[in-house]
Amino acid sequence: FLPKVEKASSGCWLWLGCKDKDGYGFIRIDGKNIKTHRFAYQYFVGEIGKLHVLHRCDTPSCVNPAHLFIGTSSDNQIDAARKIRHGNQRLSSDDVKDIRRLCYLGASQASVGREYGISSGYVHHIISGRKWAHVD
């Protein structure tokens, strides 16, 4: 496990092995894929049960146990909303500008949503100004 981890200056321990489409690392144990942040929490901290393992740093590939905490499904949703994350991706102001530019140039809302890991409906809200209105 640890040979596939790079300790970044941010304090994150970045998983360098296999990752899923959302950037979460995984390893195969006894024929099952296990997310590496869950494995790290169990290995370094303790049992999880059916709870979620959340990231304080909001970096999906981070396995630093100091950056991880457990919570319910509701806690996970609240954490995502607080971090303005959608589709397991955090948008920046530059992302929002690019989303608007791409749609203005004719890209479909669905294709832009897939590129940024958000729904086409959320892309529509960004374009219409219902979301991210503070970004020009």
PDB file of C-alpha atoms in Angstrom:
ATOM      1  CA  PHE A   1       0.000   0.000   0.000  1.00  0.00           C
ATOM      2  CA  LEU A   2       2.505   2.660   1.131  1.00  0.00           C
ATOM      3  CA  PRO A   3       4.879   2.226  -1.868  1.00  0.00           C
ATOM      4  CA  LYS A   4       2.015   3.492  -4.057  1.00  0.00           C
ATOM      5  CA  VAL A   5       1.580   6.670  -1.982  1.00  0.00           C
ATOM      6  CA  GLU A   6       3.294   9.999  -2.643  1.00  0.00           C
ATOM      7  CA  LYS A   7       3.397  12.498   0.212  1.00  0.00           C
ATOM      8  CA  ALA A   8       2.610  15.924  -1.260  1.00  0.00           C
ATOM      9  CA  SER A   9       3.624  19.296   0.181  1.00  0.00           C
ATOM     10  CA  SER A  10      -0.088  19.944   0.862  1.00  0.00           C
ATOM     11  CA  GLY A  11      -0.028  17.166   3.455  1.00  0.00           C
ATOM     12  CA  CYS A  12      -2.080  14.875   1.225  1.00  0.00           C
ATOM     13  CA  TRP A  13      -0.901  11.327   0.693  1.00  0.00           C
ATOM     14  CA  LEU A  14      -1.733  10.842  -2.976  1.00  0.00           C
ATOM     15  CA  TRP A  15      -2.583   7.359  -4.227  1.00  0.00           C
ATOM     16  CA  LEU A  16      -0.544   6.620  -7.359  1.00  0.00           C
ATOM     17  CA  GLY A  17      -2.155   3.273  -8.198  1.00  0.00           C
ATOM     18  CA  CYS A  18      -5.428   2.550  -9.992  1.00  0.00           C
ATOM     19  CA  LYS A  19      -8.174   5.177  -9.756  1.00  0.00           C
ATOM     20  CA  ASP A  20     -11.821   5.240 -10.746  1.00  0.00           C
ATOM     21  CA  LYS A  21     -13.409   7.848 -13.037  1.00  0.00           C
ATOM     22  CA  ASP A  22     -13.919  10.199 -10.065  1.00  0.00           C
ATOM     23  CA  GLY A  23     -10.256  10.068  -9.001  1.00  0.00           C
ATOM     24  CA  TYR A  24     -10.706   7.748  -6.005  1.00  0.00           C
ATOM     25  CA  GLY A  25      -7.971   5.142  -5.669  1.00  0.00           C
ATOM     26  CA  PHE A  26      -8.828   1.496  -5.332  1.00  0.00           C
ATOM     27  CA  ILE A  27      -7.107  -1.785  -4.610  1.00  0.00           C
ATOM     28  CA  ARG A  28      -8.308  -5.342  -5.081  1.00  0.00           C
ATOM     29  CA  ILE A  29      -8.515  -7.468  -1.932  1.00  0.00           C
ATOM     30  CA  ASP A  30     -10.045 -10.950  -1.911  1.00  0.00           C
ATOM     31  CA  GLY A  31     -11.581 -10.343  -5.339  1.00  0.00           C
ATOM     32  CA  LYS A  32     -13.271  -7.064  -4.341  1.00  0.00           C
ATOM     33  CA  ASN A  33     -12.344  -3.486  -5.248  1.00  0.00           C
ATOM     34  CA  ILE A  34     -11.816  -1.440  -2.084  1.00  0.00           C
ATOM     35  CA  LYS A  35     -11.459   2.341  -2.201  1.00  0.00           C
ATOM     36  CA  THR A  36      -8.041   3.270  -0.876  1.00  0.00           C
ATOM     37  CA  HIS A  37      -9.251   6.060   1.401  1.00  0.00           C
ATOM     38  CA  ARG A  38     -11.548   3.538   3.120  1.00  0.00           C
ATOM     39  CA  PHE A  39      -8.690   1.035   3.363  1.00  0.00           C
ATOM     40  CA  ALA A  40      -6.367   3.698   4.813  1.00  0.00           C
ATOM     41  CA  TYR A  41      -8.925   4.770   7.417  1.00  0.00           C
ATOM     42  CA  GLN A  42      -9.503   1.191   8.545  1.00  0.00           C
ATOM     43  CA  TYR A  43      -5.788   0.364   8.573  1.00  0.00           C
ATOM     44  CA  PHE A  44      -4.585   3.455  10.430  1.00  0.00           C
ATOM     45  CA  VAL A  45      -7.632   4.499  12.504  1.00  0.00           C
ATOM     46  CA  GLY A  46     -10.191   1.739  12.919  1.00  0.00           C
ATOM     47  CA  GLU A  47     -13.439   0.178  11.834  1.00  0.00           C
ATOM     48  CA  ILE A  48     -15.853   2.039   9.566  1.00  0.00           C
ATOM     49  CA  GLY A  49     -18.881  -0.217   9.493  1.00  0.00           C
ATOM     50  CA  LYS A  50     -21.422   1.099   6.997  1.00  0.00           C
ATOM     51  CA  LEU A  51     -20.351   4.725   7.392  1.00  0.00           C
ATOM     52  CA  HIS A  52     -18.769   6.854   4.675  1.00  0.00           C
ATOM     53  CA  VAL A  53     -15.146   8.013   4.766  1.00  0.00           C
ATOM     54  CA  LEU A  54     -14.965  11.719   3.920  1.00  0.00           C
ATOM     55  CA  HIS A  55     -12.006  13.918   3.000  1.00  0.00           C
ATOM     56  CA  ARG A  56     -11.234  17.121   4.914  1.00  0.00           C
ATOM     57  CA  CYS A  57      -8.920  18.070   2.027  1.00  0.00           C
ATOM     58  CA  ASP A  58     -11.528  17.263  -0.683  1.00  0.00           C
ATOM     59  CA  THR A  59      -8.869  15.381  -2.688  1.00  0.00           C
ATOM     60  CA  PRO A  60     -10.323  12.038  -3.852  1.00  0.00           C
ATOM     61  CA  SER A  61      -6.922  10.329  -4.218  1.00  0.00           C
ATOM     62  CA  CYS A  62      -5.748  11.358  -0.713  1.00  0.00           C
ATOM     63  CA  VAL A  63      -5.249   8.488   1.750  1.00  0.00           C
ATOM     64  CA  ASN A  64      -3.725  10.473   4.636  1.00  0.00           C
ATOM     65  CA  PRO A  65      -5.646   9.290   7.715  1.00  0.00           C
ATOM     66  CA  ALA A  66      -5.316  12.784   9.222  1.00  0.00           C
ATOM     67  CA  HIS A  67      -7.358  14.101   6.271  1.00  0.00           C
ATOM     68  CA  LEU A  68     -10.099  11.474   6.613  1.00  0.00           C
ATOM     69  CA  PHE A  69     -13.140  11.255   8.867  1.00  0.00           C
ATOM     70  CA  ILE A  70     -16.234   9.096   8.985  1.00  0.00           C
ATOM     71  CA  GLY A  71     -19.843  10.176   8.651  1.00  0.00           C
ATOM     72  CA  THR A  72     -23.294   9.136   7.549  1.00  0.00           C
ATOM     73  CA  SER A  73     -24.684   9.462   4.039  1.00  0.00           C
ATOM     74  CA  SER A  74     -26.326  12.694   5.177  1.00  0.00           C
ATOM     75  CA  ASP A  75     -22.993  13.980   6.504  1.00  0.00           C
ATOM     76  CA  ASN A  76     -21.429  13.198   3.124  1.00  0.00           C
ATOM     77  CA  GLN A  77     -24.122  15.156   1.259  1.00  0.00           C
ATOM     78  CA  ILE A  78     -23.815  18.140   3.605  1.00  0.00           C
ATOM     79  CA  ASP A  79     -20.022  18.057   3.241  1.00  0.00           C
ATOM     80  CA  ALA A  80     -20.320  18.020  -0.568  1.00  0.00           C
ATOM     81  CA  ALA A  81     -22.768  20.940  -0.541  1.00  0.00           C
ATOM     82  CA  ARG A  82     -20.577  22.938   1.857  1.00  0.00           C
ATOM     83  CA  LYS A  83     -17.607  22.463  -0.476  1.00  0.00           C
ATOM     84  CA  ILE A  84     -19.692  23.375  -3.543  1.00  0.00           C
ATOM     85  CA  ARG A  85     -18.838  19.987  -5.023  1.00  0.00           C
ATOM     86  CA  HIS A  86     -20.980  18.319  -7.624  1.00  0.00           C
ATOM     87  CA  GLY A  87     -20.366  14.927  -9.177  1.00  0.00           C
ATOM     88  CA  ASN A  88     -17.414  14.496  -6.836  1.00  0.00           C
ATOM     89  CA  GLN A  89     -15.662  17.420  -8.413  1.00  0.00           C
ATOM     90  CA  ARG A  90     -15.103  20.856  -6.986  1.00  0.00           C
ATOM     91  CA  LEU A  91     -15.641  23.676  -9.476  1.00  0.00           C
ATOM     92  CA  SER A  92     -13.494  26.774  -9.497  1.00  0.00           C
ATOM     93  CA  SER A  93     -14.385  30.193 -10.864  1.00  0.00           C
ATOM     94  CA  ASP A  94     -12.156  29.436 -13.859  1.00  0.00           C
ATOM     95  CA  ASP A  95     -14.095  26.190 -14.445  1.00  0.00           C
ATOM     96  CA  VAL A  96     -17.359  28.154 -14.440  1.00  0.00           C
ATOM     97  CA  LYS A  97     -15.947  30.642 -16.950  1.00  0.00           C
ATOM     98  CA  ASP A  98     -14.804  27.778 -19.172  1.00  0.00           C
ATOM     99  CA  ILE A  99     -18.201  26.063 -18.913  1.00  0.00           C
ATOM    100  CA  ARG A 100     -19.941  29.261 -20.031  1.00  0.00           C
ATOM    101  CA  ARG A 101     -17.416  29.807 -22.843  1.00  0.00           C
ATOM    102  CA  LEU A 102     -17.758  26.241 -24.143  1.00  0.00           C
ATOM    103  CA  CYS A 103     -21.546  26.469 -24.210  1.00  0.00           C
ATOM    104  CA  TYR A 104     -21.395  29.895 -25.883  1.00  0.00           C
ATOM    105  CA  LEU A 105     -19.173  28.346 -28.583  1.00  0.00           C
ATOM    106  CA  GLY A 106     -21.795  25.663 -29.223  1.00  0.00           C
ATOM    107  CA  ALA A 107     -20.847  22.711 -27.032  1.00  0.00           C
ATOM    108  CA  SER A 108     -23.864  20.860 -25.689  1.00  0.00           C
ATOM    109  CA  GLN A 109     -24.708  21.194 -22.012  1.00  0.00           C
ATOM    110  CA  ALA A 110     -24.573  17.403 -21.741  1.00  0.00           C
ATOM    111  CA  SER A 111     -21.040  17.150 -23.157  1.00  0.00           C
ATOM    112  CA  VAL A 112     -19.789  20.013 -20.977  1.00  0.00           C
ATOM    113  CA  GLY A 113     -21.407  18.404 -17.942  1.00  0.00           C
ATOM    114  CA  ARG A 114     -19.668  15.098 -18.666  1.00  0.00           C
ATOM    115  CA  GLU A 115     -16.322  16.888 -19.033  1.00  0.00           C
ATOM    116  CA  TYR A 116     -16.684  18.595 -15.640  1.00  0.00           C
ATOM    117  CA  GLY A 117     -18.433  15.758 -13.827  1.00  0.00           C
ATOM    118  CA  ILE A 118     -21.691  17.666 -13.291  1.00  0.00           C
ATOM    119  CA  SER A 119     -25.205  17.239 -14.646  1.00  0.00           C
ATOM    120  CA  SER A 120     -26.431  19.036 -17.763  1.00  0.00           C
ATOM    121  CA  GLY A 121     -29.060  20.643 -15.519  1.00  0.00           C
ATOM    122  CA  TYR A 122     -26.331  22.113 -13.341  1.00  0.00           C
ATOM    123  CA  VAL A 123     -24.586  23.391 -16.495  1.00  0.00           C
ATOM    124  CA  HIS A 124     -27.870  25.082 -17.433  1.00  0.00           C
ATOM    125  CA  HIS A 125     -28.046  26.731 -13.992  1.00  0.00           C
ATOM    126  CA  ILE A 126     -24.477  28.004 -14.416  1.00  0.00           C
ATOM    127  CA  ILE A 127     -25.221  29.426 -17.874  1.00  0.00           C
ATOM    128  CA  SER A 128     -28.486  31.039 -16.764  1.00  0.00           C
ATOM    129  CA  GLY A 129     -26.858  32.611 -13.716  1.00  0.00           C
ATOM    130  CA  ARG A 130     -28.994  30.700 -11.195  1.00  0.00           C
ATOM    131  CA  LYS A 131     -25.732  29.247  -9.876  1.00  0.00           C
ATOM    132  CA  TRP A 132     -22.354  30.965  -9.723  1.00  0.00           C
ATOM    133  CA  ALA A 133     -23.973  34.362 -10.457  1.00  0.00           C
ATOM    134  CA  HIS A 134     -21.031  36.100  -8.772  1.00  0.00           C
ATOM    135  CA  VAL A 135     -18.646  34.858 -11.501  1.00  0.00           C
ATOM    136  CA  ASP A 136     -18.448  37.040 -14.614  1.00  0.00           C
TER     137      ASP A 136
END
